[in-house]
PDB file of C-alpha atoms and ligand atoms in Angstrom:
ATOM      1  CA  MET T   1      68.737 144.465 122.851  1.00 55.00           C
ATOM      2  CA  GLN T   2      69.473 140.745 122.468  1.00 58.00           C
ATOM      3  CA  PRO T   3      72.367 140.142 120.050  1.00 63.00           C
ATOM      4  CA  LYS T   4      71.381 138.386 116.824  1.00 80.00           C
ATOM      5  CA  ASN T   5      73.904 135.543 117.175  1.00 94.00           C
ATOM      6  CA  SER T   6      73.992 134.534 113.540  1.00 96.00           C
ATOM      7  CA  ALA T   7      75.931 135.523 110.447  1.00 97.00           C
ATOM      8  CA  SER T   8      76.125 134.224 106.892  1.00 97.00           C
ATOM      9  CA  ILE T   9      77.840 135.220 103.679  1.00 98.00           C
ATOM     10  CA  ARG T  10      77.018 133.709 100.293  1.00 98.00           C
ATOM     11  CA  ILE T  11      79.658 133.001  97.655  1.00 98.00           C
ATOM     12  CA  PRO T  12      78.041 132.112  94.295  1.00 97.00           C
ATOM     13  CA  MET T  13      80.117 129.491  92.435  1.00 97.00           C
ATOM     14  CA  GLY T  14      78.363 128.737  89.161  1.00 93.00           C
ATOM     15  CA  ASP T  15      76.066 125.744  89.688  1.00 92.00           C
ATOM     16  CA  PHE T  16      76.029 126.024  93.461  1.00 97.00           C
ATOM     17  CA  ASP T  17      76.437 128.423  96.360  1.00 98.00           C
ATOM     18  CA  VAL T  18      79.029 128.261  99.116  1.00 98.00           C
ATOM     19  CA  TYR T  19      78.207 129.937 102.413  1.00 98.00           C
ATOM     20  CA  LEU T  20      80.411 131.030 105.269  1.00 98.00           C
ATOM     21  CA  LEU T  21      78.421 130.572 108.466  1.00 98.00           C
ATOM     22  CA  SER T  22      79.376 131.833 111.895  1.00 98.00           C
ATOM     23  CA  ASP T  23      79.264 129.525 114.902  1.00 98.00           C
ATOM     24  CA  GLY T  24      80.357 132.400 117.150  1.00 98.00           C
ATOM     25  CA  TYR T  25      83.743 132.516 118.834  1.00 97.00           C
ATOM     26  CA  PHE T  26      85.692 131.573 121.936  1.00 95.00           C
ATOM     27  CA  GLY T  27      88.087 133.500 124.144  1.00 96.00           C
ATOM     28  CA  ILE T  28      91.509 132.206 125.137  1.00 96.00           C
ATOM     29  CA  GLY T  29      92.640 135.140 127.309  1.00 96.00           C
ATOM     30  CA  ASP T  30      96.384 135.559 126.887  1.00 97.00           C
ATOM     31  CA  PRO T  31      97.221 134.179 123.419  1.00 97.00           C
ATOM     32  CA  GLN T  32     100.159 132.321 124.988  1.00 98.00           C
ATOM     33  CA  PRO T  33     100.760 129.484 125.627  1.00 97.00           C
ATOM     34  CA  ILE T  34      98.091 128.236 123.168  1.00 97.00           C
ATOM     35  CA  LEU T  35      99.751 130.201 120.365  1.00 98.00           C
ATOM     36  CA  ALA T  36     103.567 130.400 120.211  1.00 98.00           C
ATOM     37  CA  PRO T  37     104.040 128.320 123.396  1.00 97.00           C
ATOM     38  CA  GLU T  38     107.832 128.474 123.465  1.00 97.00           C
ATOM     39  CA  ILE T  39     108.527 131.996 122.207  1.00 98.00           C
ATOM     40  CA  ALA T  40     109.661 134.813 124.523  1.00 98.00           C
ATOM     41  CA  LYS T  41     106.706 136.959 125.651  1.00 97.00           C
ATOM     42  CA  GLU T  42     108.349 140.143 124.438  1.00 98.00           C
ATOM     43  CA  ASN T  43     108.758 138.815 120.895  1.00 98.00           C
ATOM     44  CA  VAL T  44     105.142 137.657 120.806  1.00 98.00           C
ATOM     45  CA  HIS T  45     103.880 141.000 122.152  1.00 98.00           C
ATOM     46  CA  ASN T  46     105.899 142.877 119.537  1.00 98.00           C
ATOM     47  CA  ALA T  47     104.510 140.671 116.769  1.00 97.00           C
ATOM     48  CA  LEU T  48     100.927 141.059 118.035  1.00 98.00           C
ATOM     49  CA  LYS T  49     101.408 144.829 118.094  1.00 97.00           C
ATOM     50  CA  GLU T  50     102.829 144.778 114.581  1.00 95.00           C
ATOM     51  CA  LEU T  51      99.698 142.882 113.414  1.00 96.00           C
ATOM     52  CA  TYR T  52      97.245 145.039 115.439  1.00 97.00           C
ATOM     53  CA  LEU T  53      96.168 141.956 117.410  1.00 97.00           C
ATOM     54  CA  PRO T  54      95.328 142.069 121.147  1.00 97.00           C
ATOM     55  CA  ALA T  55      97.844 140.747 123.694  1.00 96.00           C
ATOM     56  CA  SER T  56      95.081 139.825 126.186  1.00 96.00           C
ATOM     57  CA  ASP T  57      91.413 138.777 125.977  1.00 96.00           C
ATOM     58  CA  TYR T  58      92.276 137.128 122.687  1.00 97.00           C
ATOM     59  CA  GLU T  59      89.263 135.763 120.800  1.00 97.00           C
ATOM     60  CA  ILE T  60      89.056 133.171 118.032  1.00 97.00           C
ATOM     61  CA  PRO T  61      86.060 132.969 115.695  1.00 98.00           C
ATOM     62  CA  ILE T  62      84.551 129.663 114.586  1.00 98.00           C
ATOM     63  CA  THR T  63      83.480 129.708 110.951  1.00 98.00           C
ATOM     64  CA  THR T  64      81.872 126.788 109.153  1.00 98.00           C
ATOM     65  CA  LEU T  65      81.293 126.229 105.468  1.00 98.00           C
ATOM     66  CA  PHE T  66      78.073 125.120 103.818  1.00 98.00           C
ATOM     67  CA  ILE T  67      77.434 124.171 100.184  1.00 98.00           C
ATOM     68  CA  LYS T  68      73.955 124.344  98.652  1.00 98.00           C
ATOM     69  CA  LYS T  69      74.090 122.200  95.543  1.00 96.00           C
ATOM     70  CA  GLU T  70      71.011 120.940  93.663  1.00 91.00           C
ATOM     71  CA  SER T  71      69.419 118.386  95.992  1.00 91.00           C
ATOM     72  CA  GLN T  72      72.389 118.286  98.351  1.00 97.00           C
ATOM     73  CA  ASN T  73      72.922 120.444 101.418  1.00 98.00           C
ATOM     74  CA  ILE T  74      76.517 119.821 102.446  1.00 98.00           C
ATOM     75  CA  LEU T  75      77.730 121.075 105.805  1.00 98.00           C
ATOM     76  CA  VAL T  76      81.447 121.155 106.587  1.00 98.00           C
ATOM     77  CA  ASP T  77      81.921 120.675 110.337  1.00 98.00           C
ATOM     78  CA  THR T  78      79.293 121.483 112.919  1.00 98.00           C
ATOM     79  CA  GLY T  79      80.783 124.009 115.362  1.00 98.00           C
ATOM     80  CA  GLU T  80      80.671 123.715 119.147  1.00 97.00           C
ATOM     81  CA  GLY T  81      76.997 122.744 119.449  1.00 97.00           C
ATOM     82  CA  TYR T  82      75.920 122.836 123.109  1.00 96.00           C
ATOM     83  CA  HIS T  83      79.468 122.499 124.486  1.00 96.00           C
ATOM     84  CA  ASP T  84      80.309 126.201 124.673  1.00 93.00           C
ATOM     85  CA  PRO T  85      77.132 128.223 125.227  1.00 91.00           C
ATOM     86  CA  LEU T  86      79.020 131.374 126.231  1.00 90.00           C
ATOM     87  CA  ASN T  87      79.735 132.780 122.773  1.00 94.00           C
ATOM     88  CA  ALA T  88      79.501 129.789 120.416  1.00 96.00           C
ATOM     89  CA  GLY T  89      76.957 127.285 119.091  1.00 96.00           C
ATOM     90  CA  TRP T  90      75.424 129.829 116.703  1.00 97.00           C
ATOM     91  CA  LEU T  91      75.511 127.558 113.649  1.00 98.00           C
ATOM     92  CA  GLN T  92      71.792 126.645 113.907  1.00 96.00           C
ATOM     93  CA  ASN T  93      70.857 130.329 113.833  1.00 96.00           C
ATOM     94  CA  SER T  94      73.180 130.976 110.905  1.00 97.00           C
ATOM     95  CA  LEU T  95      71.681 128.048 108.964  1.00 98.00           C
ATOM     96  CA  PHE T  96      68.172 129.250 109.842  1.00 97.00           C
ATOM     97  CA  GLU T  97      69.092 132.680 108.504  1.00 95.00           C
ATOM     98  CA  ILE T  98      69.638 131.138 105.041  1.00 97.00           C
ATOM     99  CA  GLY T  99      66.494 128.994 105.258  1.00 97.00           C
ATOM    100  CA  ILE T 100      68.084 125.671 106.231  1.00 98.00           C
ATOM    101  CA  SER T 101      66.827 123.508 109.084  1.00 97.00           C
ATOM    102  CA  PRO T 102      68.754 120.537 110.585  1.00 98.00           C
ATOM    103  CA  GLU T 103      66.504 118.052 108.696  1.00 98.00           C
ATOM    104  CA  ASP T 104      67.585 119.591 105.372  1.00 98.00           C
ATOM    105  CA  ILE T 105      71.268 118.682 105.815  1.00 98.00           C
ATOM    106  CA  THR T 106      72.097 115.701 103.563  1.00 98.00           C
ATOM    107  CA  ASP T 107      75.873 115.405 104.069  1.00 98.00           C
ATOM    108  CA  ILE T 108      78.407 116.439 106.707  1.00 98.00           C
ATOM    109  CA  LEU T 109      82.120 116.490 106.009  1.00 98.00           C
ATOM    110  CA  ILE T 110      84.228 116.257 109.178  1.00 98.00           C
ATOM    111  CA  THR T 111      87.583 117.963 108.516  1.00 98.00           C
ATOM    112  CA  HIS T 112      88.979 116.693 111.824  1.00 98.00           C
ATOM    113  CA  ALA T 113      87.485 115.603 115.118  1.00 98.00           C
ATOM    114  CA  HIS T 114      88.232 118.493 117.478  1.00 97.00           C
ATOM    115  CA  ARG T 115      85.301 119.653 119.579  1.00 97.00           C
ATOM    116  CA  ASP T 116      84.781 122.960 117.763  1.00 97.00           C
ATOM    117  CA  HIS T 117      84.246 120.933 114.554  1.00 98.00           C
ATOM    118  CA  ILE T 118      82.221 117.912 115.732  1.00 98.00           C
ATOM    119  CA  GLY T 119      80.588 119.376 118.865  1.00 98.00           C
ATOM    120  CA  GLY T 120      77.377 120.171 116.996  1.00 98.00           C
ATOM    121  CA  ILE T 121      76.761 116.640 115.663  1.00 98.00           C
ATOM    122  CA  LEU T 122      74.929 115.425 118.774  1.00 98.00           C
ATOM    123  CA  LEU T 123      72.398 117.110 121.013  1.00 97.00           C
ATOM    124  CA  GLN T 124      72.933 117.106 124.771  1.00 96.00           C
ATOM    125  CA  ASP T 125      70.712 114.009 125.130  1.00 96.00           C
ATOM    126  CA  GLY T 126      72.980 112.098 122.705  1.00 95.00           C
ATOM    127  CA  LYS T 127      70.514 112.208 119.788  1.00 96.00           C
ATOM    128  CA  ARG T 128      71.638 113.436 116.404  1.00 97.00           C
ATOM    129  CA  ARG T 129      70.991 117.062 115.530  1.00 98.00           C
ATOM    130  CA  TYR T 130      70.963 116.311 111.774  1.00 98.00           C
ATOM    131  CA  PRO T 131      68.673 113.263 111.453  1.00 97.00           C
ATOM    132  CA  ASN T 132      69.020 112.807 107.674  1.00 98.00           C
ATOM    133  CA  ALA T 133      72.750 113.400 107.232  1.00 98.00           C
ATOM    134  CA  GLN T 134      75.454 111.096 105.920  1.00 98.00           C
ATOM    135  CA  TYR T 135      78.908 111.698 107.397  1.00 98.00           C
ATOM    136  CA  TYR T 136      82.415 111.650 105.903  1.00 98.00           C
ATOM    137  CA  ILE T 137      85.777 111.524 107.709  1.00 98.00           C
ATOM    138  CA  SER T 138      89.312 110.729 106.536  1.00 98.00           C
ATOM    139  CA  ALA T 139      90.768 107.306 107.338  1.00 98.00           C
ATOM    140  CA  PRO T 140      93.764 108.614 109.343  1.00 98.00           C
ATOM    141  CA  GLU T 141      91.457 110.831 111.432  1.00 98.00           C
ATOM    142  CA  TYR T 142      89.029 108.001 112.137  1.00 98.00           C
ATOM    143  CA  ASN T 143      91.847 105.604 112.977  1.00 97.00           C
ATOM    144  CA  PHE T 144      93.517 108.078 115.342  1.00 97.00           C
ATOM    145  CA  TRP T 145      90.479 108.782 117.501  1.00 97.00           C
ATOM    146  CA  THR T 146      89.217 105.205 117.578  1.00 96.00           C
ATOM    147  CA  SER T 147      92.621 103.724 118.409  1.00 94.00           C
ATOM    148  CA  GLU T 148      93.424 102.595 121.943  1.00 86.00           C
ATOM    149  CA  GLU T 149      96.798 104.354 121.846  1.00 86.00           C
ATOM    150  CA  ARG T 150      96.360 107.930 120.718  1.00 91.00           C
ATOM    151  CA  ASP T 151      99.820 109.436 120.574  1.00 91.00           C
ATOM    152  CA  PHE T 152     100.092 113.014 121.873  1.00 93.00           C
ATOM    153  CA  SER T 153     103.822 112.745 122.641  1.00 92.00           C
ATOM    154  CA  GLU T 154     104.680 115.230 119.860  1.00 95.00           C
ATOM    155  CA  SER T 155     102.225 117.874 121.068  1.00 95.00           C
ATOM    156  CA  LYS T 156     103.047 120.792 123.390  1.00 96.00           C
ATOM    157  CA  LEU T 157      99.877 120.405 125.446  1.00 89.00           C
ATOM    158  CA  SER T 158     100.305 119.900 129.196  1.00 84.00           C
ATOM    159  CA  SER T 159      97.241 117.633 129.449  1.00 84.00           C
ATOM    160  CA  PHE T 160      95.934 115.518 126.616  1.00 84.00           C
ATOM    161  CA  PRO T 161      92.303 115.156 125.477  1.00 83.00           C
ATOM    162  CA  THR T 162      90.585 111.981 126.674  1.00 87.00           C
ATOM    163  CA  GLY T 163      88.889 111.410 123.330  1.00 91.00           C
ATOM    164  CA  GLU T 164      85.513 110.978 125.038  1.00 94.00           C
ATOM    165  CA  ILE T 165      83.553 113.371 122.777  1.00 96.00           C
ATOM    166  CA  GLN T 166      85.228 111.938 119.682  1.00 97.00           C
ATOM    167  CA  ILE T 167      84.470 108.324 120.576  1.00 96.00           C
ATOM    168  CA  GLN T 168      80.867 109.042 121.606  1.00 97.00           C
ATOM    169  CA  THR T 169      80.218 111.037 118.424  1.00 98.00           C
ATOM    170  CA  LEU T 170      81.853 108.607 115.986  1.00 98.00           C
ATOM    171  CA  GLU T 171      79.998 105.722 117.624  1.00 97.00           C
ATOM    172  CA  ALA T 172      76.637 107.527 117.327  1.00 97.00           C
ATOM    173  CA  ILE T 173      77.043 108.120 113.562  1.00 98.00           C
ATOM    174  CA  LYS T 174      78.893 104.924 112.614  1.00 97.00           C
ATOM    175  CA  ASN T 175      76.061 103.476 110.490  1.00 98.00           C
ATOM    176  CA  ASP T 176      76.021 106.564 108.301  1.00 98.00           C
ATOM    177  CA  LEU T 177      79.751 107.218 108.208  1.00 98.00           C
ATOM    178  CA  THR T 178      81.874 107.002 105.058  1.00 98.00           C
ATOM    179  CA  ILE T 179      85.627 106.799 105.595  1.00 98.00           C
ATOM    180  CA  PHE T 180      87.654 108.253 102.721  1.00 98.00           C
ATOM    181  CA  GLU T 181      91.330 108.562 101.842  1.00 98.00           C
ATOM    182  CA  PRO T 182      92.771 112.104 101.678  1.00 98.00           C
ATOM    183  CA  GLY T 183      92.940 113.077  98.002  1.00 98.00           C
ATOM    184  CA  GLU T 184      89.519 111.647  97.176  1.00 98.00           C
ATOM    185  CA  VAL T 185      86.886 113.828  95.506  1.00 98.00           C
ATOM    186  CA  LEU T 186      83.569 114.109  97.356  1.00 98.00           C
ATOM    187  CA  PHE T 187      80.185 115.287  95.998  1.00 97.00           C
ATOM    188  CA  SER T 188      81.831 116.052  92.577  1.00 96.00           C
ATOM    189  CA  CYS T 189      82.902 119.460  93.912  1.00 97.00           C
ATOM    190  CA  ILE T 190      85.324 118.910  96.820  1.00 98.00           C
ATOM    191  CA  ARG T 191      88.866 117.589  96.374  1.00 98.00           C
ATOM    192  CA  THR T 192      90.285 116.630  99.751  1.00 98.00           C
ATOM    193  CA  GLU T 193      93.961 116.897 100.676  1.00 98.00           C
ATOM    194  CA  ALA T 194      95.953 115.629 103.666  1.00 98.00           C
ATOM    195  CA  ALA T 195      97.237 118.412 105.956  1.00 98.00           C
ATOM    196  CA  PRO T 196      98.580 116.435 108.938  1.00 98.00           C
ATOM    197  CA  GLY T 197      99.999 117.941 112.105  1.00 98.00           C
ATOM    198  CA  HIS T 198      96.986 119.697 113.596  1.00 98.00           C
ATOM    199  CA  THR T 199      95.579 116.181 113.870  1.00 97.00           C
ATOM    200  CA  PRO T 200      96.889 113.091 112.052  1.00 98.00           C
ATOM    201  CA  GLY T 201      93.933 113.067 109.646  1.00 98.00           C
ATOM    202  CA  HIS T 202      93.303 116.813 109.402  1.00 98.00           C
ATOM    203  CA  ILE T 203      92.234 117.619 105.856  1.00 98.00           C
ATOM    204  CA  ILE T 204      92.034 120.794 103.865  1.00 98.00           C
ATOM    205  CA  PHE T 205      90.056 120.810 100.624  1.00 98.00           C
ATOM    206  CA  HIS T 206      89.419 122.562  97.351  1.00 98.00           C
ATOM    207  CA  VAL T 207      85.861 123.448  96.296  1.00 98.00           C
ATOM    208  CA  PHE T 208      85.704 123.657  92.519  1.00 97.00           C
ATOM    209  CA  SER T 209      83.126 124.692  89.945  1.00 96.00           C
ATOM    210  CA  GLY T 210      84.145 125.292  86.327  1.00 93.00           C
ATOM    211  CA  ASP T 211      87.242 127.492  86.450  1.00 92.00           C
ATOM    212  CA  GLN T 212      86.439 128.813  89.933  1.00 95.00           C
ATOM    213  CA  SER T 213      87.892 127.376  93.118  1.00 97.00           C
ATOM    214  CA  ILE T 214      88.327 128.095  96.804  1.00 98.00           C
ATOM    215  CA  THR T 215      90.783 126.319  99.086  1.00 98.00           C
ATOM    216  CA  HIS T 216      89.503 125.787 102.622  1.00 98.00           C
ATOM    217  CA  LEU T 217      92.524 125.781 104.947  1.00 98.00           C
ATOM    218  CA  VAL T 218      90.403 124.662 107.925  1.00 98.00           C
ATOM    219  CA  ASP T 219      92.759 124.721 110.992  1.00 98.00           C
ATOM    220  CA  LEU T 220      96.085 125.151 109.196  1.00 98.00           C
ATOM    221  CA  VAL T 221      96.304 128.541 110.944  1.00 98.00           C
ATOM    222  CA  HIS T 222      94.390 129.681 114.037  1.00 97.00           C
ATOM    223  CA  SER T 223      95.512 133.310 113.935  1.00 98.00           C
ATOM    224  CA  SER T 224      97.095 135.744 111.508  1.00 97.00           C
ATOM    225  CA  LEU T 225     100.007 135.596 113.988  1.00 98.00           C
ATOM    226  CA  LEU T 226     100.659 132.048 112.715  1.00 98.00           C
ATOM    227  CA  VAL T 227     100.479 133.210 109.097  1.00 98.00           C
ATOM    228  CA  ALA T 228     103.261 135.703 109.836  1.00 98.00           C
ATOM    229  CA  TYR T 229     105.161 133.331 112.161  1.00 97.00           C
ATOM    230  CA  PRO T 230     104.126 129.775 111.188  1.00 97.00           C
ATOM    231  CA  GLU T 231     107.119 128.287 113.008  1.00 98.00           C
ATOM    232  CA  TRP T 232     105.859 129.609 116.368  1.00 98.00           C
ATOM    233  CA  GLY T 233     103.241 126.865 116.318  1.00 98.00           C
ATOM    234  CA  THR T 234     100.273 126.079 118.525  1.00 98.00           C
ATOM    235  CA  GLN T 235      99.563 123.760 121.446  1.00 97.00           C
ATOM    236  CA  TRP T 236      96.418 122.707 119.580  1.00 96.00           C
ATOM    237  CA  ASP T 237      98.509 120.733 117.058  1.00 97.00           C
ATOM    238  CA  VAL T 238      98.733 117.029 117.912  1.00 97.00           C
ATOM    239  CA  ASN T 239     102.170 116.967 116.274  1.00 97.00           C
ATOM    240  CA  PHE T 240     103.759 120.383 116.827  1.00 98.00           C
ATOM    241  CA  GLU T 241     106.657 120.091 114.327  1.00 98.00           C
ATOM    242  CA  GLU T 242     104.597 118.377 111.641  1.00 98.00           C
ATOM    243  CA  GLY T 243     101.996 121.138 112.046  1.00 98.00           C
ATOM    244  CA  ILE T 244     104.676 123.757 111.388  1.00 98.00           C
ATOM    245  CA  ALA T 245     106.040 121.941 108.314  1.00 98.00           C
ATOM    246  CA  THR T 246     102.541 121.465 106.832  1.00 98.00           C
ATOM    247  CA  ARG T 247     101.625 125.104 107.583  1.00 98.00           C
ATOM    248  CA  LYS T 248     104.736 126.470 105.853  1.00 98.00           C
ATOM    249  CA  ARG T 249     104.395 124.197 102.830  1.00 98.00           C
ATOM    250  CA  ILE T 250     100.743 125.039 102.182  1.00 98.00           C
ATOM    251  CA  LEU T 251     101.078 128.779 102.926  1.00 98.00           C
ATOM    252  CA  GLU T 252     103.898 129.027 100.378  1.00 98.00           C
ATOM    253  CA  ARG T 253     101.861 127.197  97.741  1.00 98.00           C
ATOM    254  CA  CYS T 254      98.822 129.437  98.358  1.00 98.00           C
ATOM    255  CA  TYR T 255     101.061 132.507  98.055  1.00 98.00           C
ATOM    256  CA  LEU T 256     102.665 131.287  94.801  1.00 98.00           C
ATOM    257  CA  ASN T 257      99.288 130.392  93.243  1.00 98.00           C
ATOM    258  CA  THR T 258      97.387 133.482  94.529  1.00 98.00           C
ATOM    259  CA  THR T 259      94.871 131.011  95.938  1.00 98.00           C
ATOM    260  CA  LEU T 260      91.623 132.330  97.389  1.00 98.00           C
ATOM    261  CA  VAL T 261      91.376 130.666 100.796  1.00 98.00           C
ATOM    262  CA  THR T 262      88.816 130.298 103.549  1.00 98.00           C
ATOM    263  CA  THR T 263      89.657 129.411 107.141  1.00 98.00           C
ATOM    264  CA  CYS T 264      87.846 128.295 110.290  1.00 98.00           C
ATOM    265  CA  HIS T 265      89.523 130.582 112.811  1.00 98.00           C
ATOM    266  CA  LEU T 266      90.918 133.707 111.170  1.00 98.00           C
ATOM    267  CA  PRO T 267      88.974 136.932 111.814  1.00 97.00           C
ATOM    268  CA  TRP T 268      85.409 136.653 110.474  1.00 97.00           C
ATOM    269  CA  PRO T 269      84.632 135.933 107.682  1.00 97.00           C
ATOM    270  CA  GLY T 270      88.117 134.403 107.316  1.00 98.00           C
ATOM    271  CA  ILE T 271      88.344 134.607 103.519  1.00 98.00           C
ATOM    272  CA  GLY T 272      91.405 136.052 101.813  1.00 98.00           C
ATOM    273  CA  TYR T 273      94.843 135.470 100.346  1.00 98.00           C
ATOM    274  CA  ILE T 274      98.332 134.666 101.576  1.00 98.00           C
ATOM    275  CA  GLY T 275     100.665 137.551 100.790  1.00 98.00           C
ATOM    276  CA  LYS T 276     104.363 137.903 101.479  1.00 96.00           C
ATOM    277  CA  THR T 277     106.468 140.561 103.168  1.00 92.00           C
ATOM    278  CA  GLU T 278     110.233 140.747 103.707  1.00 87.00           C
ATOM    279  CA  GLN T 279     109.784 138.850 106.989  1.00 84.00           C
ATOM    280  CA  GLY T 280     107.398 136.150 105.817  1.00 90.00           C
ATOM    281  CA  TRP T 281     103.784 135.518 104.902  1.00 97.00           C
ATOM    282  CA  GLN T 282     100.918 137.853 105.594  1.00 97.00           C
ATOM    283  CA  TRP T 283      97.130 137.443 105.880  1.00 98.00           C
ATOM    284  CA  ILE T 284      95.319 139.575 103.299  1.00 98.00           C
ATOM    285  CA  PRO T 285      91.525 139.651 103.864  1.00 97.00           C
ATOM    286  CA  LYS T 286      89.509 139.576 100.646  1.00 97.00           C
ATOM    287  CA  ALA T 287      88.056 142.956  99.733  1.00 95.00           C
ATOM    288  CA  GLN T 288      84.292 142.845 100.183  1.00 92.00           C
ATOM    289  CA  SER T 289      81.634 145.457  99.456  1.00 93.00           C
ATOM    290  CA  ASP T 290      78.344 143.606  99.896  1.00 95.00           C
ATOM    291  CA  PRO T 291      78.243 142.418 103.539  1.00 94.00           C
ATOM    292  CA  TYR T 292      76.129 139.355 102.616  1.00 95.00           C
ATOM    293  CA  SER T 293      77.713 138.151  99.389  1.00 96.00           C
ATOM    294  CA  ILE T 294      81.223 137.792  97.964  1.00 96.00           C
ATOM    295  CA  ARG T 295      81.970 137.646  94.264  1.00 93.00           C
ATOM    296  CA  ILE T 296      84.998 135.569  93.320  1.00 92.00           C
TER     297      ILE T 296
HETATM  298 ZN1   ZN Y   1      89.267 124.350 115.052  1.00 91.43          ZN
END
């Protein structure tokens, strides 16, 4: 039987609904060197074992967020689109599952311009997938990707991205693009916050409605391994050390405030809390009974 290739979970938040939508996942094989690039293999294997995570054939989900609010249909990031047909690019199916077609999307918030977040903006022929959408990106993120001198000297990658997808995509949407400063409130329900390191303009944000709120950590952590060992870092961070500092600072705050968080790359559906053990922080998935809906 053909797999269904879609998944959605609704989170009612008073006047509007938030959805977690699956875009599928991608495999990275051995988790190193992408995760914990400079840590001894034995230590990483012990930690993976401790967390019941695989030491090979490691997979990373891609989860997007969608907000259905009165006349607005707000999509946060767009997944891989056509770029990774192997196990990703499911977002269209997941939107279809909740009755939303590409024409219905009114606004798209770009948290940062990595391919698994902006890859779904354009179709393979260069046309826009969401013909009626307005786009939003933070000023530092826009400035980084459109600058002639993108600085990857603080990253642990062996080869640096060319920026081709980013430039092509930002150019294609420039007439409908709003550039905001981190900290600004968008759509009267999203307060943005700077979380630099993963990329210079990487933002996290807080969705609020009355006394309810969810903090979307986006790419602050790519694995529960990095919740437990945030200082081990990832090659995917443009600034490795800044990524670690931002990760630790925000994880601690989420722990202290018992913040309900969502994430793009923690095990589906990636919603939970940051706990603490004697060694450090710990990913605590939110208890869920109804597979299609989460009460907060
Ligand atoms: Zn990502």
